[in-house]
mmCIF file of C-alpha atoms in Angstrom:
data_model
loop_
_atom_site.group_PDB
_atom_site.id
_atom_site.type_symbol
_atom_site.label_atom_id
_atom_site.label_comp_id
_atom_site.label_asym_id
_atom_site.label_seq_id
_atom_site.Cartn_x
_atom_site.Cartn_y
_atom_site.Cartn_z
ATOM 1 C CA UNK A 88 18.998 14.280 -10.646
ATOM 2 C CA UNK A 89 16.978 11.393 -11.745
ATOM 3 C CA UNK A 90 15.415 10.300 -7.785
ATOM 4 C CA UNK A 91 14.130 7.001 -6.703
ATOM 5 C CA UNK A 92 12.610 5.835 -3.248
ATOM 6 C CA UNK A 93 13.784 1.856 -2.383
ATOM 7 C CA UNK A 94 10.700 0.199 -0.642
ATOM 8 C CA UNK A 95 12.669 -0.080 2.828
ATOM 9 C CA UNK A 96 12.093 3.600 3.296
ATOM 10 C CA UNK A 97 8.239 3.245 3.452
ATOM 11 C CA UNK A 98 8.277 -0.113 5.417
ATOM 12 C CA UNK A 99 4.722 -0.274 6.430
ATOM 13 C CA UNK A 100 3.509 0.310 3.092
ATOM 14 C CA UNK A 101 2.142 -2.082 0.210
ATOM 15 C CA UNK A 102 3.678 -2.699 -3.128
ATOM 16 C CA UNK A 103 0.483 -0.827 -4.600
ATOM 17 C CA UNK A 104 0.637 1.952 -1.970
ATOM 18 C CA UNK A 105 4.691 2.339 -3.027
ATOM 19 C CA UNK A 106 3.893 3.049 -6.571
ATOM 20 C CA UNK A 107 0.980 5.582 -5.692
ATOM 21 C CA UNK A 108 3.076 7.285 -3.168
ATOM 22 C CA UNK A 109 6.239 7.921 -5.237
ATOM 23 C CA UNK A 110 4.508 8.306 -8.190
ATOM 24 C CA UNK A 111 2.380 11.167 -6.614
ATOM 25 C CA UNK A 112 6.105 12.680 -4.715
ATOM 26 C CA UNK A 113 7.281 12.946 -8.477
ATOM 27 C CA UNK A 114 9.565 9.925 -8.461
ATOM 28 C CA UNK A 115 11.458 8.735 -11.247
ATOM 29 C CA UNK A 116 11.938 4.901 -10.035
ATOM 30 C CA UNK A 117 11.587 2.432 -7.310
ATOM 31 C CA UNK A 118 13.769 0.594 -5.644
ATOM 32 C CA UNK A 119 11.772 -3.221 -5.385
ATOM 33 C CA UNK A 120 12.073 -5.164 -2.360
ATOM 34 C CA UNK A 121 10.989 -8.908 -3.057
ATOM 35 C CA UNK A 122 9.750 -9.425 0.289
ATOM 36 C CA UNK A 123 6.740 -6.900 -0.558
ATOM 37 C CA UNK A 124 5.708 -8.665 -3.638
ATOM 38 C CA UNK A 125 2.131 -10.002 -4.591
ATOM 39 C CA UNK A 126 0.398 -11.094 -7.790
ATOM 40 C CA UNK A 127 -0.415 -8.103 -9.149
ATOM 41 C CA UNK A 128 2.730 -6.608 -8.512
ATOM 42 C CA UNK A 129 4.265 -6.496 -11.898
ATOM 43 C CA UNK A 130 1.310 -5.619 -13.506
ATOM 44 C CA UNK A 131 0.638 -2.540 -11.359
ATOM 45 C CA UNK A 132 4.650 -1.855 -11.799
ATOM 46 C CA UNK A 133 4.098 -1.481 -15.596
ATOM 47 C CA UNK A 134 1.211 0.283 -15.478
ATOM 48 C CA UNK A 135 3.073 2.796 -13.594
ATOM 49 C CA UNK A 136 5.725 5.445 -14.954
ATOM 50 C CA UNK A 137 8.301 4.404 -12.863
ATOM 51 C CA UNK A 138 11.485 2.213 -13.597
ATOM 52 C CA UNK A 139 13.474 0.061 -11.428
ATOM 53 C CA UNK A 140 16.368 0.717 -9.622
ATOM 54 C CA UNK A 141 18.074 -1.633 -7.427
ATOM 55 C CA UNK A 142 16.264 -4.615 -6.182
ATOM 56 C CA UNK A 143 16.826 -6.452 -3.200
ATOM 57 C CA UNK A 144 16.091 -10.318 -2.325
ATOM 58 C CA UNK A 145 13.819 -11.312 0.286
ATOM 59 C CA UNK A 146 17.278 -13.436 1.481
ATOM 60 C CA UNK A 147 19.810 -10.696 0.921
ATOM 61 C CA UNK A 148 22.724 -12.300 2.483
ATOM 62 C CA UNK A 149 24.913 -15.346 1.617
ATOM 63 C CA UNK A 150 25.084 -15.851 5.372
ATOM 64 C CA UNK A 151 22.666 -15.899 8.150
ATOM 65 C CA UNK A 152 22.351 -11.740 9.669
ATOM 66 C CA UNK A 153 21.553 -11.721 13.332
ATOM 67 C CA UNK A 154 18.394 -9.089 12.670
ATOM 68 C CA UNK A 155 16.919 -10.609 9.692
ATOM 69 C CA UNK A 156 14.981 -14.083 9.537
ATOM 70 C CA UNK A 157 15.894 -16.540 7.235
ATOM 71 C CA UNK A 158 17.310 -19.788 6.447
ATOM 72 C CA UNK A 159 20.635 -21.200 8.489
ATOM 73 C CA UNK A 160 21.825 -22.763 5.856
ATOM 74 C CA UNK A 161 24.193 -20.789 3.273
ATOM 75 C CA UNK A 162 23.106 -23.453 0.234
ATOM 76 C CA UNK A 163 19.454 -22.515 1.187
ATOM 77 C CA UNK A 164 20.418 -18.940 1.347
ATOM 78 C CA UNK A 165 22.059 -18.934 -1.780
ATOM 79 C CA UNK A 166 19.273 -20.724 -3.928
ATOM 80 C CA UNK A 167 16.954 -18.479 -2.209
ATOM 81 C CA UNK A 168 19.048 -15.685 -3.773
ATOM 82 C CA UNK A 169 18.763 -17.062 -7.105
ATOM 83 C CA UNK A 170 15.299 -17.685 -6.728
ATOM 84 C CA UNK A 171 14.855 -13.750 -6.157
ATOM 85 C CA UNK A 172 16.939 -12.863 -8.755
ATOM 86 C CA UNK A 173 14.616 -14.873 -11.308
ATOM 87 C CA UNK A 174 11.744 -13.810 -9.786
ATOM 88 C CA UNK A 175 12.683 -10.386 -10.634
ATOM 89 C CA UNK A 176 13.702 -10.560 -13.844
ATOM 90 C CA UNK A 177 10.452 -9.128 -15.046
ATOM 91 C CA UNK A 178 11.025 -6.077 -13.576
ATOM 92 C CA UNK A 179 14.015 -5.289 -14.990
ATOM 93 C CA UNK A 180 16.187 -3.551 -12.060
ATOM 94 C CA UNK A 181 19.408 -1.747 -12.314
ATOM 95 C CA UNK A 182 20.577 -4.709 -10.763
ATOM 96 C CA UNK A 183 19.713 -7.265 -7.813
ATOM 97 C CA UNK A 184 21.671 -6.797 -4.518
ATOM 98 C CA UNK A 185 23.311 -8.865 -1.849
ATOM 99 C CA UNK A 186 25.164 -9.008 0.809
ATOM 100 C CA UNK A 187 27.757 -11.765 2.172
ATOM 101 C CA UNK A 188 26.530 -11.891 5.539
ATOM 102 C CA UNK A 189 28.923 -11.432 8.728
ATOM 103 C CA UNK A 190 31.734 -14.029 9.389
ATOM 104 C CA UNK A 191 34.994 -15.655 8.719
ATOM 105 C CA UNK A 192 33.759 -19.002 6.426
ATOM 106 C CA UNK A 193 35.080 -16.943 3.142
ATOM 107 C CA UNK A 194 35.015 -20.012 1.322
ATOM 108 C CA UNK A 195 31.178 -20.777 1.165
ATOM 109 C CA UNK A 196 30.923 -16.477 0.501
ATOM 110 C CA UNK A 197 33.406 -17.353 -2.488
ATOM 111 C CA UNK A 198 31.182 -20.139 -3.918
ATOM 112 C CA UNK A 199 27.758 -18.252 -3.025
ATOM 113 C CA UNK A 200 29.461 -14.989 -5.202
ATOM 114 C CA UNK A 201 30.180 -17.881 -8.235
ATOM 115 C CA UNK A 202 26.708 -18.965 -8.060
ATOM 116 C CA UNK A 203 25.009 -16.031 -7.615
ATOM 117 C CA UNK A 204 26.806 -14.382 -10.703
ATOM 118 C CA UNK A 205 26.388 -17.243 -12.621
ATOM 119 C CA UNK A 206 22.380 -16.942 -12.252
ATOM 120 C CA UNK A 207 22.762 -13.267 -13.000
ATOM 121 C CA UNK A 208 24.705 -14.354 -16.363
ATOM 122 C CA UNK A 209 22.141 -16.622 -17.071
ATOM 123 C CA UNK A 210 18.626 -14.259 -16.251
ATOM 124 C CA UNK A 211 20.303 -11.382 -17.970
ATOM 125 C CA UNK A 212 20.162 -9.554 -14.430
ATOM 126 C CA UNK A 213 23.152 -7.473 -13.198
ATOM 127 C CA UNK A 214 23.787 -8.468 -9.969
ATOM 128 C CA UNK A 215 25.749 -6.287 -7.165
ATOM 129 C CA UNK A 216 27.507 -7.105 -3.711
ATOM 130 C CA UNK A 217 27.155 -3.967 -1.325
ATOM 131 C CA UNK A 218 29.872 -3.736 1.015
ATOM 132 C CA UNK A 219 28.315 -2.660 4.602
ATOM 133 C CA UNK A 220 29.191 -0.012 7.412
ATOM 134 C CA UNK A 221 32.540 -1.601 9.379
ATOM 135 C CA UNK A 222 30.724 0.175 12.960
ATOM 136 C CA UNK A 223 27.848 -2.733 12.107
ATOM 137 C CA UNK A 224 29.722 -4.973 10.283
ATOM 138 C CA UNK A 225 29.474 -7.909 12.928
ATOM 139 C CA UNK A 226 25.394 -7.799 11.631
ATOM 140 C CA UNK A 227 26.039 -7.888 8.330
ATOM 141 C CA UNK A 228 28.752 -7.911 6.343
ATOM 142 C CA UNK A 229 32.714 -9.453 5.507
ATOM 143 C CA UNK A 230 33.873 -6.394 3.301
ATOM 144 C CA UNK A 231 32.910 -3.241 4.587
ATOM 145 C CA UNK A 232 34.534 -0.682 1.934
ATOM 146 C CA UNK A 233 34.255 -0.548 -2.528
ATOM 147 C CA UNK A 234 38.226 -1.888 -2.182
ATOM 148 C CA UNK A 235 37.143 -5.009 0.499
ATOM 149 C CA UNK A 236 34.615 -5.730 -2.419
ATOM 150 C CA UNK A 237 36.574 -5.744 -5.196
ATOM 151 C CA UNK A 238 39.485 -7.797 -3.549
ATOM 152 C CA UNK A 239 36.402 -10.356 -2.811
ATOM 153 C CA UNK A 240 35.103 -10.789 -6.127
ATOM 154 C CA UNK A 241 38.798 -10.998 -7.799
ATOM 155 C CA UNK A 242 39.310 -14.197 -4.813
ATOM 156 C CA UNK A 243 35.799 -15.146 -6.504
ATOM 157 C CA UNK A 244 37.051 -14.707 -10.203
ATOM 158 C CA UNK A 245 33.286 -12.754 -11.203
ATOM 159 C CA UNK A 246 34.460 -9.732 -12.789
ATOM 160 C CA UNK A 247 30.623 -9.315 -14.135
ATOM 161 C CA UNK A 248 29.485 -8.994 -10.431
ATOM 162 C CA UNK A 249 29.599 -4.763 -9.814
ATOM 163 C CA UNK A 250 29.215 -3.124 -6.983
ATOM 164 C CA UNK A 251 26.270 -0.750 -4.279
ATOM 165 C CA UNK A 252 27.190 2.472 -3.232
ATOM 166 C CA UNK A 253 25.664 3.261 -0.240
ATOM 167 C CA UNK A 254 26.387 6.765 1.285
ATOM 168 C CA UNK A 255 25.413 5.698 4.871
ATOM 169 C CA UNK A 256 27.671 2.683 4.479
ATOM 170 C CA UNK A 257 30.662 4.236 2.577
ATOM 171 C CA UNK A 258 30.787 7.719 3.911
ATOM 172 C CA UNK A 259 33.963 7.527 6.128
ATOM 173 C CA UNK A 260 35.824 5.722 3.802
ATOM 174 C CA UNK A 261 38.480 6.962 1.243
ATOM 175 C CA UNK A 262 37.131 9.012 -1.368
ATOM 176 C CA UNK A 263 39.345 7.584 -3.881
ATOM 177 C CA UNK A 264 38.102 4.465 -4.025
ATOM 178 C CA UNK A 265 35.071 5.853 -5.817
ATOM 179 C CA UNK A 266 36.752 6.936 -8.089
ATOM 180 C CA UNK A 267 39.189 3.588 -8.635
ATOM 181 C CA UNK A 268 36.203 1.741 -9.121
ATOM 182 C CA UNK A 269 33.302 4.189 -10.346
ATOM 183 C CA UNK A 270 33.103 1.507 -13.351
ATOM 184 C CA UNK A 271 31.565 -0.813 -11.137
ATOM 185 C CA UNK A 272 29.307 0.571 -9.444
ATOM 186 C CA UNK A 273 25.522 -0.634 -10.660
ATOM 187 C CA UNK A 274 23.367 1.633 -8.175
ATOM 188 C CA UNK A 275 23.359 4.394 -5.744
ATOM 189 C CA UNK A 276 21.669 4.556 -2.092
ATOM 190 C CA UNK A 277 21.471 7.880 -0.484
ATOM 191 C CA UNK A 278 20.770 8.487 3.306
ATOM 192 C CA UNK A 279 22.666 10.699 5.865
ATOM 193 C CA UNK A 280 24.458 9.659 9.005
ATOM 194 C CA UNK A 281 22.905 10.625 12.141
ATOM 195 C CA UNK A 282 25.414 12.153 15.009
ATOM 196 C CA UNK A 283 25.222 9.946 17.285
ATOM 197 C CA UNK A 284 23.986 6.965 15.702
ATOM 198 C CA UNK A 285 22.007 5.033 17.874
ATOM 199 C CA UNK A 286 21.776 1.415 16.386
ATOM 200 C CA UNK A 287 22.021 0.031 12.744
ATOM 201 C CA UNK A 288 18.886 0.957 11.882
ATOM 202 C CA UNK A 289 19.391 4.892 12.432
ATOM 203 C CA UNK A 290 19.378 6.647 9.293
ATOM 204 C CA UNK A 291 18.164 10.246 8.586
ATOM 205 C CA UNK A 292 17.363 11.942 5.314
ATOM 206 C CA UNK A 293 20.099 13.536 3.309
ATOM 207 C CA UNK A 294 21.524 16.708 4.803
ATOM 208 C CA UNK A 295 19.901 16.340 7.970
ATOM 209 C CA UNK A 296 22.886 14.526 9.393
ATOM 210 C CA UNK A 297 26.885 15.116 9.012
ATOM 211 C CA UNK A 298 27.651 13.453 5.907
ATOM 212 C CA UNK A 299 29.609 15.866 2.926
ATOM 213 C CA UNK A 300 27.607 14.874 -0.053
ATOM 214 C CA UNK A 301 29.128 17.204 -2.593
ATOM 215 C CA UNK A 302 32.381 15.583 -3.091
ATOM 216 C CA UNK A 303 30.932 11.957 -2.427
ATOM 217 C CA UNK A 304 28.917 13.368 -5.167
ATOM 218 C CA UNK A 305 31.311 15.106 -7.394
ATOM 219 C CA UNK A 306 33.331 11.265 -7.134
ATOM 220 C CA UNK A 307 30.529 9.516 -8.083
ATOM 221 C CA UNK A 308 29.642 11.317 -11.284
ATOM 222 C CA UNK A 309 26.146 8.919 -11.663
ATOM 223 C CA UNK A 310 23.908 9.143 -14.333
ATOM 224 C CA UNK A 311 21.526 6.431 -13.063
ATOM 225 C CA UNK A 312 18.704 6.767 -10.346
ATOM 226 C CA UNK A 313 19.480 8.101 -6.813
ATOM 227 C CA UNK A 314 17.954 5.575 -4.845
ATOM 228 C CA UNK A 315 16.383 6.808 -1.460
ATOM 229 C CA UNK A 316 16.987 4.123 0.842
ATOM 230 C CA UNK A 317 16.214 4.831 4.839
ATOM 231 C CA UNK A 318 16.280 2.380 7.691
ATOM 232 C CA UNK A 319 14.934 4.054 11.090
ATOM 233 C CA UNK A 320 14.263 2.280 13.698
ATOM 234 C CA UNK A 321 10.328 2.596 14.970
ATOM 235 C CA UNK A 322 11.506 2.268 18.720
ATOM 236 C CA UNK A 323 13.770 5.068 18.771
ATOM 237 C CA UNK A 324 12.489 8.849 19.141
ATOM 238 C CA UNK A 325 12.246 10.775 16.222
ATOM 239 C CA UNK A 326 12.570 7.317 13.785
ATOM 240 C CA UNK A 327 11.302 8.280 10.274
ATOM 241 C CA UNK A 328 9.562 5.121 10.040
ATOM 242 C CA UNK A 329 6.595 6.836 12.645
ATOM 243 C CA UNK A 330 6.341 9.360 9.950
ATOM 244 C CA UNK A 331 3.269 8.907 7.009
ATOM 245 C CA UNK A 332 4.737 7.323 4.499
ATOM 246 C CA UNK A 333 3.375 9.400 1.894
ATOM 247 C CA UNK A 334 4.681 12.548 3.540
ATOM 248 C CA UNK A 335 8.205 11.052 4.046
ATOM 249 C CA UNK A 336 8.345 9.859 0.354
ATOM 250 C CA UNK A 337 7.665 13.817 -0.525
ATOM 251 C CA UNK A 338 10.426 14.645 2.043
ATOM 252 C CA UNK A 339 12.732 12.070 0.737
ATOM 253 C CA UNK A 340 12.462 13.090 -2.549
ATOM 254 C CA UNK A 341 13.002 17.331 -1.718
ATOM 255 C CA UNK A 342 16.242 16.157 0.491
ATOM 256 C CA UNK A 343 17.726 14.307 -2.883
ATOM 257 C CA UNK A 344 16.776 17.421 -5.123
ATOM 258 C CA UNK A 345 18.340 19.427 -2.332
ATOM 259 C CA UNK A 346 21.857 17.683 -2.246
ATOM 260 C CA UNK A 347 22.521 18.649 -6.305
ATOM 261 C CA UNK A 348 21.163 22.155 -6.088
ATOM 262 C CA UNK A 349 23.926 22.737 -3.068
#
């Protein structure tokens, strides 16, 4: 299992403590967050043996999210989108991420999807929608399942645009529709469900909640980096986020190597 830590996971961290933390945990790649990003960011990336896996926009969403600051507009949003997307180029991710955002004005989704593939066509860049957890969907999302996706992005005509799993997401939904549309899936997030879930931002590390993993797994059949990615809300008891960041990196990374020697 080739493992990777996304930059979420060690919130409170800096793009140069990230590298030295995963690096040292014996990670294979990082997942970039834009929003951490400073000047000597890219240089410190290549100097490092790490690659990239998925990276996500500091505006990840075609429309406005309730928890997450950002412009109201969806033509700001969307430029801001492809602004990230170029902006990352040099980094050369698996692919760069997004969401549509939670509501019913499907048209402005369809033209952000046309606009936001047509910038990945042009930068060379992959680019992925990641369908989102229907219990939280009213924070985040319009499709909430791989098929929800795929049925958006045929109504959008961008066959190029692929696809985020996301086990915390995607775990309660039909296994079957991994494998239906394995060939488009760009990247891979890992993190376990917690029983109960307290909030949206509630995740544990893998196989310390109830999720199956083996046949999600088995499904899957990846090749690319398994992409730690852990939300955990600092308010709630026991949130991972209270944790040091270089120990939960180390954790993180034991938890993937864990779920493949099951």
């Amino acid at each position: 299992m080739r493992r990777s830590i996304s930059q979420i996971t060690t919130v409170t961290q800096s793009f140069a403590d990230d590298l030295d933390a995963y690096k040292a945990a014996g990670a294979d790649g990082i997942g970039i967050w834009e929003m951490k990003l400073e000047d000597d960011s890219l240089d410190l990336f290549r100097a490092s043996p790490l690659e990239a896996a998925a990276a996500i926009p500091a505006v990840p969403s075609i429309l406005p999210l309730p928890l997450m600051e950002g412009p109201a507009e969806p033509a700001e949003r969307i430029e801001a989108i492809c602004a990230g997307i170029r902006r990352l180029i040099p980094f050369d991710p698996a692919c760069v991420m997004f969401l549509t955002g939670p509501g019913d004005d499907r048209e402005t989704v369809l033209d952000g999807i046309r606009a936001i593939a047509d910038e990945g066509e042009r930068a060379g860049v992959r680019v992925a929608l990641e369908p989102i957890q229907r219990v939280f969907a009213h924070f985040w999302t319009i499709p909430t399942s791989l098929e929800e996706a795929v049925n958006l992005l045929e109504e959008a005509e961008t066959p190029d645009v692929g696809l985020m799993y996301d086990s915390w997401h995607l775990w309660n939904q039909p296994l079957d529709q991994i494998a239906r549309y394995r060939h488009r899936i760009m990247s891979v997030h890992l993190a376990d469900w917690r029983d109960p879930t307290r909030n949206t931002n509630d995740r544990v590390l893998p196989g310390d909640g109830v999720i199956d993993f083996g046949p999600i797994l088995e499904a899957l059949r990846w090749d690319g980096l398994y992409d730690l990615e852990i939300f955990s809300d600092a308010e709630l008891p026991g949130s991972l986020w209270k944790e040091d960041p270089r120990e939960l990196a180390r954790r993180g990374l034991d938890a993937l190597t864990r779920l493949k020697s099951d």
